[in-house]
Amino acid sequence: MKRVDGRAPDELRPVRLTPGVQAFAEGSVMVQMGQTRLICAVSVQDRVPQFLSGGGRGWITAEYGMLPRSTLTRSPRESTPRGRTHEIQRLIGRTLRAVVDLEQLGERTLIVDCDVLQADGGTRTAAITGAYVALYQALHVLAERRDIQAVPLQCAVAATSVGILDGETLLDLCYEEDFRADADFNVVMTDKGEFVEVQGTAEGKPFSRGTLDEVLSLATKGIAQLFQAQRAAIDGL
């Protein structure tokens, strides 16, 4: 089938990660995945949530939001996170915590703000991919200040989407494809080849184990390219 934007089934949208876009944040990055654009910024607080106080461990949490005109029609601002927003915030936070040694972080909190400027599908996966770059930058700032002894990252992490549309498996869905997909998946992986999270939902008929294997293989291929984009952005810091 011919995709909306002319890509091959296994082709990512054009990716651009621009670090250091916010002067006052310890780490920041502009993420562009096709028409999807967002900013991830990391702030550091020298305290942890009450439930971790005194334990010597750090914490990483995330906030996610979409600007009112990031979509085709205006969406009201959320005064408190609801439903989908809360789910995405939790996904970003636990993904980043999975690749950081929180003991080495000490009793401090890293807050990752992910703000969507323009949404054309894949905002949560783009947020994860960009948040890692912003986190890397922030941890290096802490190490340079000697607030921590070393950068406590254990591996890189990135994410992409895959969908089943008209019987074909497609990588990195734009909004129009995602809207019409028979099944859609979000896959989060480390550069060690391990899975952090796999989310999959059938919108129409159920999918087979074989289809799931195909989805994971395609996601792995796409995420490998995202790791290259992350490394290129980090090398430019």
Coordinates of C-alpha atoms in Angstrom, one line a residue:
M1 CA 0.0 0.0 0.0
K2 CA 1.1 3.6 -0.5
R3 CA 1.5 5.5 2.7
V4 CA 0.1 9.0 3.2
D5 CA 3.5 10.6 3.2
G6 CA 5.1 8.2 0.6
R7 CA 7.3 6.3 3.1
A8 CA 8.1 2.6 2.8
P9 CA 6.4 0.4 5.4
D10 CA 9.6 0.1 7.4
E11 CA 10.7 3.7 7.2
L12 CA 10.7 6.2 10.0
R13 CA 9.6 9.8 9.5
P14 CA 12.5 12.3 9.3
V15 CA 14.0 12.6 12.8
R16 CA 15.8 15.6 14.2
L17 CA 16.9 16.0 17.8
T18 CA 18.3 19.4 18.7
P19 CA 19.7 19.6 22.3
G20 CA 20.2 22.6 24.5
V21 CA 17.2 24.6 23.2
Q22 CA 16.3 26.0 26.7
A23 CA 19.1 28.0 28.3
F24 CA 17.9 27.6 31.9
A25 CA 17.1 23.9 32.0
E26 CA 19.8 21.4 33.1
G27 CA 18.9 19.4 30.0
S28 CA 16.6 20.1 27.0
V29 CA 15.9 19.0 23.5
M30 CA 13.6 19.8 20.6
V31 CA 12.2 16.7 19.0
Q32 CA 11.0 16.6 15.4
M33 CA 9.5 13.4 14.0
G34 CA 7.9 14.3 10.7
Q35 CA 5.2 16.9 11.6
T36 CA 5.3 16.0 15.3
R37 CA 7.3 18.5 17.3
L38 CA 7.8 18.8 21.1
I39 CA 10.3 20.1 23.7
C40 CA 11.7 18.0 26.5
A41 CA 13.3 19.8 29.4
V42 CA 14.9 18.4 32.7
S43 CA 14.9 20.3 36.0
V44 CA 16.7 19.2 39.1
Q45 CA 15.4 19.5 42.7
D46 CA 17.6 18.7 45.7
R47 CA 14.9 16.7 47.4
V48 CA 12.8 13.6 46.8
P49 CA 9.1 12.7 47.4
Q50 CA 8.3 12.0 51.0
F51 CA 8.0 8.3 50.4
L52 CA 11.7 8.2 49.4
S53 CA 13.0 10.6 52.0
G54 CA 16.0 9.3 54.0
G55 CA 16.5 6.3 51.7
G56 CA 19.5 7.7 49.8
R57 CA 17.8 7.2 46.4
G58 CA 16.9 9.7 43.8
W59 CA 13.7 9.9 41.7
I60 CA 12.8 10.7 38.1
T61 CA 9.3 11.8 37.2
A62 CA 7.7 13.3 34.1
E63 CA 5.0 15.7 33.1
Y64 CA 3.4 15.7 29.6
G65 CA 1.1 18.2 28.0
M66 CA -0.2 19.3 24.6
L67 CA -0.5 23.0 23.7
P68 CA -4.0 24.0 22.8
R69 CA -3.3 24.3 19.1
S70 CA -0.9 21.4 18.7
T71 CA -3.9 19.6 17.1
L72 CA -6.2 20.4 14.2
T73 CA -8.7 22.0 16.5
R74 CA -8.1 23.7 19.8
S75 CA -7.9 21.5 22.9
P76 CA -8.6 23.0 26.3
R77 CA -5.6 23.2 28.7
E78 CA -5.7 20.6 31.4
S79 CA -5.6 22.1 34.9
T80 CA -4.8 18.6 36.2
P81 CA -3.7 15.5 34.2
R82 CA -6.5 13.2 33.1
G83 CA -6.7 9.8 31.5
R84 CA -4.4 9.6 28.5
T85 CA -2.1 12.4 29.9
H86 CA -1.6 10.7 33.2
E87 CA -0.9 7.4 31.5
I88 CA 1.8 9.0 29.2
Q89 CA 3.4 10.8 32.1
R90 CA 3.7 7.5 34.0
L91 CA 5.1 5.8 31.0
I92 CA 7.8 8.4 30.4
G93 CA 8.8 8.4 34.1
R94 CA 9.1 4.7 34.5
T95 CA 11.0 4.3 31.2
L96 CA 13.7 6.8 32.4
R97 CA 13.9 5.2 35.8
A98 CA 14.5 1.9 34.2
V99 CA 17.8 3.0 32.7
V100 CA 19.2 5.1 35.6
D101 CA 21.0 3.9 38.8
L102 CA 18.8 5.9 41.3
E103 CA 21.2 5.1 44.2
Q104 CA 24.0 7.1 42.4
L105 CA 21.6 10.0 41.9
G106 CA 21.4 10.7 45.6
E107 CA 18.3 12.3 47.2
R108 CA 17.4 14.6 44.3
T109 CA 14.5 14.6 41.8
L110 CA 14.8 15.1 38.1
I111 CA 11.6 16.4 36.6
V112 CA 11.2 15.9 32.8
D113 CA 8.7 18.2 31.2
C114 CA 7.5 17.1 27.7
D115 CA 5.4 19.7 25.9
V116 CA 3.9 18.9 22.5
L117 CA 4.0 21.9 20.1
Q118 CA 2.5 20.0 17.2
A119 CA 0.9 16.6 17.2
D120 CA 0.8 14.3 14.1
G121 CA 1.0 10.9 15.8
G122 CA 3.6 9.2 18.0
T123 CA 3.9 12.0 20.6
R124 CA 4.5 9.6 23.6
T125 CA 7.2 7.7 21.7
A126 CA 8.8 10.9 20.5
A127 CA 8.7 12.2 24.1
I128 CA 10.6 9.1 25.4
T129 CA 13.2 9.3 22.6
G130 CA 13.8 13.0 23.3
A131 CA 13.6 12.8 27.1
Y132 CA 16.6 10.5 27.1
V133 CA 18.7 13.1 25.4
A134 CA 17.6 15.8 27.8
L135 CA 18.2 13.5 30.7
Y136 CA 21.7 12.6 29.4
Q137 CA 22.5 16.3 29.3
A138 CA 21.2 17.0 32.7
L139 CA 23.1 14.1 34.3
H140 CA 26.3 15.4 32.7
V141 CA 25.7 18.8 34.1
L142 CA 25.3 17.3 37.6
A143 CA 28.5 15.3 37.1
E144 CA 30.4 18.5 36.0
R145 CA 29.2 20.3 39.1
R146 CA 30.4 17.3 41.1
D147 CA 26.9 16.9 42.6
I148 CA 27.2 13.3 41.6
Q149 CA 30.3 11.2 41.1
A150 CA 29.5 9.8 37.7
V151 CA 26.7 9.8 35.1
P152 CA 24.4 7.0 36.4
L153 CA 23.0 5.9 33.0
Q154 CA 23.0 2.2 32.5
C155 CA 22.0 2.2 28.8
A156 CA 20.1 4.3 26.2
V157 CA 16.4 4.1 25.7
A158 CA 14.1 5.0 22.8
A159 CA 10.6 4.3 21.5
T160 CA 8.5 4.0 18.4
S161 CA 5.1 3.1 17.2
V162 CA 4.0 0.3 14.8
G163 CA 0.5 -0.3 13.4
I164 CA -1.5 -2.7 11.3
L165 CA -3.4 -1.0 8.6
D166 CA -5.2 -2.8 5.8
G167 CA -3.3 -5.9 6.6
E168 CA 0.2 -4.3 6.4
T169 CA 2.6 -3.7 9.3
L170 CA 3.8 0.0 9.3
L171 CA 6.5 1.7 11.3
D172 CA 6.1 5.0 13.0
L173 CA 2.5 6.0 12.3
C174 CA 1.5 9.5 11.5
Y175 CA -1.9 10.6 12.9
E176 CA -3.9 9.7 9.8
E177 CA -2.5 6.1 9.8
D178 CA -2.9 5.8 13.6
F179 CA -6.5 6.9 13.4
R180 CA -7.4 4.2 10.8
A181 CA -5.2 1.4 12.2
D182 CA -6.6 -2.0 12.9
A183 CA -4.1 -2.4 15.7
D184 CA -1.4 -0.1 17.1
F185 CA 1.6 -0.7 19.3
N186 CA 4.1 1.4 21.3
V187 CA 7.4 -0.2 21.9
V188 CA 10.1 1.0 24.3
M189 CA 13.6 -0.6 24.1
T190 CA 17.1 -0.1 25.4
D191 CA 20.2 -0.2 23.3
K192 CA 21.0 -3.6 24.9
G193 CA 18.1 -5.0 23.0
E194 CA 15.8 -5.3 26.0
F195 CA 12.2 -4.2 26.2
V196 CA 11.1 -1.7 28.8
E197 CA 7.5 -1.7 27.7
V198 CA 5.3 -3.0 24.9
Q199 CA 1.8 -1.6 24.5
G200 CA -0.5 -3.2 22.0
T201 CA -4.2 -2.8 21.2
A202 CA -6.5 -4.4 18.6
E203 CA -9.0 -1.8 17.4
G204 CA -10.7 -4.4 15.1
K205 CA -10.0 -8.1 15.0
P206 CA -7.4 -9.7 17.4
F207 CA -3.9 -10.0 16.2
S208 CA -1.8 -13.2 16.1
R209 CA 1.4 -14.1 17.9
G210 CA 3.1 -14.1 14.4
T211 CA 1.9 -10.5 13.9
L212 CA 3.3 -9.5 17.3
D213 CA 6.6 -11.0 16.4
E214 CA 6.6 -9.0 13.1
V215 CA 5.7 -5.8 15.0
L216 CA 8.6 -6.3 17.5
S217 CA 11.1 -6.9 14.7
L218 CA 10.0 -3.8 12.8
A219 CA 10.1 -1.7 16.0
T220 CA 13.6 -3.0 16.8
K221 CA 14.8 -1.9 13.4
G222 CA 13.3 1.6 13.8
I223 CA 14.5 2.1 17.3
A224 CA 18.1 1.2 16.2
Q225 CA 17.9 4.2 13.9
L226 CA 16.6 6.4 16.8
F227 CA 19.6 5.4 18.9
Q228 CA 21.8 6.7 16.1
A229 CA 19.9 10.0 16.1
Q230 CA 20.3 10.2 19.9
R231 CA 24.0 9.6 19.8
A232 CA 24.5 12.2 17.1
A233 CA 22.6 14.7 19.2
I234 CA 24.6 13.8 22.3
D235 CA 27.9 14.1 20.4
G236 CA 26.9 17.7 19.5
L237 CA 26.6 18.8 23.1

